[in-house]
Amino acid sequence: MVISFIGMQSQEVSIKPTINIVLKPDTETLDEVVVIAYGTAKKESLTGSISVVDNKKIEKRITTSVTGALEGAAPGVQVNNTYGEPGKAPSIRIRGFGTLVSGASEPLYVVDGVPFDGNMAELNSNDIASMSILKDAASAALYGNRAANGVVLITTKSGHATNKPSITLQMNQGIYNRGIPEYDRLDADRWMEASWMAKKYAMMSNKGMSATEAGQYATEHLITESIGRNIYNAADNQLFDANGKLTASRLSGYDDLDWADAIERNGHRQDYNLSASTSGEKYSIYSSIGYLKEKGYVKATDYERYSGRINSTFTPNKWFKGGVNLTGSWTKRNYNDNATGSYYSNPFYITRYMAPVYPVYMHNADGSYQLDENGEKIYDTTSPYLGNRNIAYEMLFNKEESIRNVLGGQAFATITLPLGLSVTVKGDLNNSTSNNKKYDNPKIGDGATNGGRLTSYAYQYRTVTLQQILNWNYQFKEIHNIEAMIAHESYSWERKYTSGMNTGMAVDGNLTMGNFLTNSYFNGSDDEDKTESYLARVKYNYDNRYFIEGSFRRDGSSRFHKDNRWGNFYSVGASWNMKNEAFLEDVEWVDHLKMRASYGEVGNNMGVSYYGHMALYTIDKNGGNPALLKKSLAAPDIKWETTQTVDVAVEGRLFNKLNFQIGYFDKRSKDLLFEVRLPLSAGSYPWQDKVINLTQYKNIGTVSNRGWEISLNADAIDSKDWKWNIGVDATFLKNEIVKLPDGKDILHDMQNYSEGHSIYP
């Protein structure tokens, strides 16, 4: 007798009066269905490279942005969490960089089947059922127009398979601080001695002084010429002996010399989620509400989010299935948008180079703190060596704030027809508004020269996605399985933007435009981006042993001239399930073994602006009259970036314990889009008191990413009461610029272009 249960291994037992059966889980069927482009598929049928992160793995990660759960979860996926700013979604790189422009290197995010253009931190991690990372062209080709950097498919939860109504309340509290501490540095005394030595050798080298003369000069002039601050109990020229040994003692009040302490704190995170789900024969409903409050470990940074979701599906009869999903969120973020590079407002940069003899606060001659009328310490905003800046003061009294409101809705319907046919129609609408303000105080920093300033930015976004999908599934002779799909998709994105800045604050603490009396500027723009797509896929498998798949997508983008608007992308792939062959069926220590190979081409248009093929002008005024200033030349010949990927791999499970996957990929991106600066002889235009070269978009060069991906994990302990799985994922990647045009100094242009673009070396 054979007994079989879903998700369990089949077992043969003898007929006896009493039968004891211990069910064993079948690891190959528990997670056999994964989300793929425009549908689902069995794991064994995959011909491309797809990594899956399910909700169990997501729940183990305490993360504000759901994409933070990808860190260390899949080979070939690099997660950069910046410096941990609350509400800042990490950047994701899948198998290296495939373009020259930083803003065009992110993967495509698809939530419940439609592209997602918002902040990933706005999605509640508690609502996510699974994520599939499409890493090669074979798996991502059906998202051809924006899939060159990989695709992350995010599926939200539903009420399916809920035996009875359930309500779940989840509460998380946590405290965190900087993960990687600052490296050890010299204290004030050792730094003073090192500075004395540097001064001495500078005088010997530059002025030709003897060692004795240079040492004496360093003692007498180090404070006045180089440092500008004396925190010791001796005169400026009496701090060292003849050998540069510090002989004075630090005044007791100077315990505020570590600027990192002045800007950092213990962060705090609180997260509350209430969800409910239910299902019946003809319906399923999932709903949730969530609240998140996160204070960053850097002062003046925090994030607050309210979120809600309702996912519903209705199946009134055998031939119709429909549903409506609604989601909304309100977020507020205080942040520091310039916390990168060598900006003065980058707190990490400033605290790292600030010498350990400069105090944060004002001190009296005896070293004690100067206090204001309320007995509070006074920040040092007057010392000349600080250059009228104090990062701790500015972080406390400046402000960068963003408030976003998001409302989205999706409706879908599937009609099942005879002969294995089905038709699905889906529509998705997303509206969001974002109101940002940036305040610079009137005392020190960027707002000091104009009595304080307030800048306001307002954005309105709308995206509409429409899909019509025809599927056909057919099986004959029980060994031939065919799946086919054809579809049409249209995508529309619109943005309205206004910004303005006023200066001269009238009343302290009132951060509204009406409280700043002088208008500096006010401008705005309306933008749109549209894509039209036609796609098809065919899959065939013979006896669940040999799998072949091909896909094709044709995209038209409004970013390109009508003569070069359309791009064609495709993929082919095959896999061999060797475990189902006769020569392996009886090999007990091999539980699963599969080989796969694929080739495909996908595209990228994110490296070009919304109107990149057009000649663009800046609107200004001259003598009170309108003036058009040419900004860029037309580029009617630019076309899609194209990424070609070869992927081969072997994967399996041995001894019912060891899972492995070893693969090689070669990912090459060609016709890279880049905004090239033209020489000044071609023309220029003024921008913010500077002269900027005219630009023109071009397709230049090729970037190659190739390497190995290895994933190993084993069930070290698998008992009734205790399970322990250990594993390692590794990626060996080589990234290089393979080719640039001859006779053009493109690299020089890339290194010096600075209008919001950054180039990866």
Coordinates of C-alpha atoms in Angstrom, one line a residue, residues 2 8 158 262 266 349 382 421 494 499 507 571 589 641 717 759:
V2 CA 1.3 3.5 -0.9
M8 CA 5.2 14.6 2.7
S158 CA -3.2 36.8 1.3
A262 CA 28.3 64.9 20.3
N266 CA 21.6 55.1 21.3
Y349 CA 33.4 63.2 7.6
T382 CA 32.7 81.8 17.1
L421 CA -7.0 29.0 -21.7
E494 CA 3.6 61.5 -14.0
S499 CA 10.2 74.3 -5.1
V507 CA 10.4 84.8 14.3
S571 CA 15.8 34.7 -23.6
W589 CA 22.0 9.5 -1.3
E641 CA 21.3 49.9 -23.1
I717 CA 20.4 19.0 13.3
I759 CA 30.3 57.2 -11.9

